[in-house]
């Protein structure tokens, strides 16, 4: 059996996330995102309404300038695409990059 485009399409996964930490995607959370994305073999892209970034590039991720409330789309292609999107979604929306939510000024 020849590996065709239909088979490759099954290795694609995408999902959207909302930035929920108070300070948004500044350098520290962007680095956490890049570090996590780099653990996967899949090609991972992150898009906002204006641009697309390589999830494994700190320079490109920082250019997204995603503030609190920004919605981003994560697109992964490869053998571990589904795991990659799930792990990145958890980092952004559940763990909030291990940073405080808005209004947590203490």
PDB file of N, CA and C in Angstrom, residues 37-79:
ATOM      1  N   UNK A  37       6.679  22.535  22.671  1.00  0.00           N
ATOM      2  CA  UNK A  37       6.476  22.191  21.256  1.00  0.00           C
ATOM      3  C   UNK A  37       7.681  21.436  20.695  1.00  0.00           C
ATOM      4  N   UNK A  38       8.863  21.799  21.149  1.00  0.00           N
ATOM      5  CA  UNK A  38      10.096  21.174  20.650  1.00  0.00           C
ATOM      6  C   UNK A  38      10.253  19.721  21.090  1.00  0.00           C
ATOM      7  N   UNK A  39       9.462  19.291  22.051  1.00  0.00           N
ATOM      8  CA  UNK A  39       9.519  17.903  22.501  1.00  0.00           C
ATOM      9  C   UNK A  39       8.784  16.959  21.548  1.00  0.00           C
ATOM     10  N   UNK A  40       8.053  17.513  20.590  1.00  0.00           N
ATOM     11  CA  UNK A  40       7.282  16.696  19.654  1.00  0.00           C
ATOM     12  C   UNK A  40       7.940  16.699  18.287  1.00  0.00           C
ATOM     13  N   UNK A  41       7.761  15.593  17.564  1.00  0.00           N
ATOM     14  CA  UNK A  41       8.334  15.474  16.226  1.00  0.00           C
ATOM     15  C   UNK A  41       7.514  16.219  15.187  1.00  0.00           C
ATOM     16  N   UNK A  42       6.246  16.417  15.449  1.00  0.00           N
ATOM     17  CA  UNK A  42       5.355  17.058  14.485  1.00  0.00           C
ATOM     18  C   UNK A  42       5.784  18.479  14.159  1.00  0.00           C
ATOM     19  N   UNK A  43       5.412  18.910  12.970  1.00  0.00           N
ATOM     20  CA  UNK A  43       5.569  20.300  12.563  1.00  0.00           C
ATOM     21  C   UNK A  43       4.395  21.047  13.185  1.00  0.00           C
ATOM     22  N   UNK A  44       4.655  22.084  13.969  1.00  0.00           N
ATOM     23  CA  UNK A  44       3.595  22.785  14.695  1.00  0.00           C
ATOM     24  C   UNK A  44       3.637  24.266  14.351  1.00  0.00           C
ATOM     25  N   UNK A  45       2.494  24.785  13.954  1.00  0.00           N
ATOM     26  CA  UNK A  45       2.342  26.201  13.631  1.00  0.00           C
ATOM     27  C   UNK A  45       1.294  26.808  14.553  1.00  0.00           C
ATOM     28  N   UNK A  46       1.447  28.086  14.867  1.00  0.00           N
ATOM     29  CA  UNK A  46       0.490  28.823  15.682  1.00  0.00           C
ATOM     30  C   UNK A  46       0.080  30.056  14.886  1.00  0.00           C
ATOM     31  N   UNK A  47      -1.228  30.291  14.800  1.00  0.00           N
ATOM     32  CA  UNK A  47      -1.736  31.408  14.000  1.00  0.00           C
ATOM     33  C   UNK A  47      -2.625  32.315  14.833  1.00  0.00           C
ATOM     34  N   UNK A  48      -2.524  33.607  14.562  1.00  0.00           N
ATOM     35  CA  UNK A  48      -3.526  34.547  15.037  1.00  0.00           C
ATOM     36  C   UNK A  48      -4.200  35.093  13.782  1.00  0.00           C
ATOM     37  N   UNK A  49      -4.941  36.159  13.884  1.00  0.00           N
ATOM     38  CA  UNK A  49      -5.634  36.682  12.704  1.00  0.00           C
ATOM     39  C   UNK A  49      -4.698  37.283  11.670  1.00  0.00           C
ATOM     40  N   UNK A  50      -3.472  37.590  12.070  1.00  0.00           N
ATOM     41  CA  UNK A  50      -2.569  38.324  11.183  1.00  0.00           C
ATOM     42  C   UNK A  50      -1.363  37.539  10.691  1.00  0.00           C
ATOM     43  N   UNK A  51      -0.904  36.569  11.467  1.00  0.00           N
ATOM     44  CA  UNK A  51       0.327  35.882  11.068  1.00  0.00           C
ATOM     45  C   UNK A  51       0.371  34.448  11.572  1.00  0.00           C
ATOM     46  N   UNK A  52       1.316  33.703  11.028  1.00  0.00           N
ATOM     47  CA  UNK A  52       1.558  32.328  11.442  1.00  0.00           C
ATOM     48  C   UNK A  52       2.988  32.214  11.938  1.00  0.00           C
ATOM     49  N   UNK A  53       3.175  31.464  13.029  1.00  0.00           N
ATOM     50  CA  UNK A  53       4.513  31.314  13.612  1.00  0.00           C
ATOM     51  C   UNK A  53       4.854  29.836  13.757  1.00  0.00           C
ATOM     52  N   UNK A  54       6.132  29.532  13.645  1.00  0.00           N
ATOM     53  CA  UNK A  54       6.649  28.198  13.938  1.00  0.00           C
ATOM     54  C   UNK A  54       6.675  28.066  15.458  1.00  0.00           C
ATOM     55  N   UNK A  55       5.946  27.087  15.994  1.00  0.00           N
ATOM     56  CA  UNK A  55       5.831  26.913  17.445  1.00  0.00           C
ATOM     57  C   UNK A  55       7.150  26.541  18.107  1.00  0.00           C
ATOM     58  N   UNK A  56       8.152  26.199  17.319  1.00  0.00           N
ATOM     59  CA  UNK A  56       9.447  25.813  17.870  1.00  0.00           C
ATOM     60  C   UNK A  56      10.474  26.942  17.752  1.00  0.00           C
ATOM     61  N   UNK A  57      10.014  28.131  17.376  1.00  0.00           N
ATOM     62  CA  UNK A  57      10.902  29.290  17.220  1.00  0.00           C
ATOM     63  C   UNK A  57      10.494  30.393  18.195  1.00  0.00           C
ATOM     64  N   UNK A  58      11.355  30.714  19.143  1.00  0.00           N
ATOM     65  CA  UNK A  58      11.047  31.753  20.124  1.00  0.00           C
ATOM     66  C   UNK A  58      10.878  33.105  19.435  1.00  0.00           C
ATOM     67  N   UNK A  59      11.649  33.381  18.412  1.00  0.00           N
ATOM     68  CA  UNK A  59      11.524  34.661  17.696  1.00  0.00           C
ATOM     69  C   UNK A  59      10.149  34.782  17.046  1.00  0.00           C
ATOM     70  N   UNK A  60       9.707  33.731  16.360  1.00  0.00           N
ATOM     71  CA  UNK A  60       8.410  33.785  15.688  1.00  0.00           C
ATOM     72  C   UNK A  60       7.260  33.812  16.691  1.00  0.00           C
ATOM     73  N   UNK A  61       7.373  33.033  17.765  1.00  0.00           N
ATOM     74  CA  UNK A  61       6.293  33.015  18.763  1.00  0.00           C
ATOM     75  C   UNK A  61       6.153  34.371  19.451  1.00  0.00           C
ATOM     76  N   UNK A  62       7.263  35.026  19.725  1.00  0.00           N
ATOM     77  CA  UNK A  62       7.186  36.325  20.397  1.00  0.00           C
ATOM     78  C   UNK A  62       6.572  37.384  19.488  1.00  0.00           C
ATOM     79  N   UNK A  63       6.651  37.203  18.193  1.00  0.00           N
ATOM     80  CA  UNK A  63       6.082  38.158  17.254  1.00  0.00           C
ATOM     81  C   UNK A  63       4.552  38.078  17.191  1.00  0.00           C
ATOM     82  N   UNK A  64       3.967  37.034  17.744  1.00  0.00           N
ATOM     83  CA  UNK A  64       2.507  36.931  17.753  1.00  0.00           C
ATOM     84  C   UNK A  64       1.874  37.997  18.646  1.00  0.00           C
ATOM     85  N   UNK A  65       2.616  38.484  19.628  1.00  0.00           N
ATOM     86  CA  UNK A  65       2.138  39.535  20.540  1.00  0.00           C
ATOM     87  C   UNK A  65       0.737  39.225  21.060  1.00  0.00           C
ATOM     88  N   UNK A  66       0.551  38.019  21.561  1.00  0.00           N
ATOM     89  CA  UNK A  66      -0.756  37.581  22.049  1.00  0.00           C
ATOM     90  C   UNK A  66      -0.962  38.041  23.485  1.00  0.00           C
ATOM     91  N   UNK A  67      -1.929  38.898  23.700  1.00  0.00           N
ATOM     92  CA  UNK A  67      -2.250  39.413  25.026  1.00  0.00           C
ATOM     93  C   UNK A  67      -3.392  38.591  25.629  1.00  0.00           C
ATOM     94  N   UNK A  68      -3.733  38.908  26.872  1.00  0.00           N
ATOM     95  CA  UNK A  68      -4.845  38.223  27.541  1.00  0.00           C
ATOM     96  C   UNK A  68      -6.095  38.275  26.651  1.00  0.00           C
ATOM     97  N   UNK A  69      -6.735  37.123  26.496  1.00  0.00           N
ATOM     98  CA  UNK A  69      -7.959  37.035  25.708  1.00  0.00           C
ATOM     99  C   UNK A  69      -7.755  36.727  24.237  1.00  0.00           C
ATOM    100  N   UNK A  70      -6.515  36.777  23.753  1.00  0.00           N
ATOM    101  CA  UNK A  70      -6.234  36.469  22.351  1.00  0.00           C
ATOM    102  C   UNK A  70      -6.510  35.001  22.079  1.00  0.00           C
ATOM    103  N   UNK A  71      -7.154  34.725  20.953  1.00  0.00           N
ATOM    104  CA  UNK A  71      -7.380  33.346  20.528  1.00  0.00           C
ATOM    105  C   UNK A  71      -6.339  32.991  19.473  1.00  0.00           C
ATOM    106  N   UNK A  72      -5.720  31.835  19.660  1.00  0.00           N
ATOM    107  CA  UNK A  72      -4.714  31.335  18.728  1.00  0.00           C
ATOM    108  C   UNK A  72      -5.136  29.973  18.215  1.00  0.00           C
ATOM    109  N   UNK A  73      -4.766  29.668  16.986  1.00  0.00           N
ATOM    110  CA  UNK A  73      -5.017  28.343  16.430  1.00  0.00           C
ATOM    111  C   UNK A  73      -3.692  27.598  16.387  1.00  0.00           C
ATOM    112  N   UNK A  74      -3.689  26.371  16.886  1.00  0.00           N
ATOM    113  CA  UNK A  74      -2.504  25.514  16.851  1.00  0.00           C
ATOM    114  C   UNK A  74      -2.742  24.443  15.808  1.00  0.00           C
ATOM    115  N   UNK A  75      -1.821  24.330  14.860  1.00  0.00           N
ATOM    116  CA  UNK A  75      -1.928  23.315  13.797  1.00  0.00           C
ATOM    117  C   UNK A  75      -0.690  22.439  13.852  1.00  0.00           C
ATOM    118  N   UNK A  76      -0.906  21.136  13.966  1.00  0.00           N
ATOM    119  CA  UNK A  76       0.225  20.202  14.019  1.00  0.00           C
ATOM    120  C   UNK A  76       0.071  19.153  12.932  1.00  0.00           C
ATOM    121  N   UNK A  77       1.202  18.730  12.375  1.00  0.00           N
ATOM    122  CA  UNK A  77       1.207  17.713  11.321  1.00  0.00           C
ATOM    123  C   UNK A  77       2.342  16.749  11.612  1.00  0.00           C
ATOM    124  N   UNK A  78       2.001  15.486  11.814  1.00  0.00           N
ATOM    125  CA  UNK A  78       3.014  14.478  12.090  1.00  0.00           C
ATOM    126  C   UNK A  78       2.458  13.364  12.958  1.00  0.00           C
ATOM    127  N   UNK A  79       3.313  12.413  13.284  1.00  0.00           N
ATOM    128  CA  UNK A  79       2.903  11.224  14.039  1.00  0.00           C
ATOM    129  C   UNK A  79       2.320  11.551  15.409  1.00  0.00           C
TER     130      UNK A  79
END
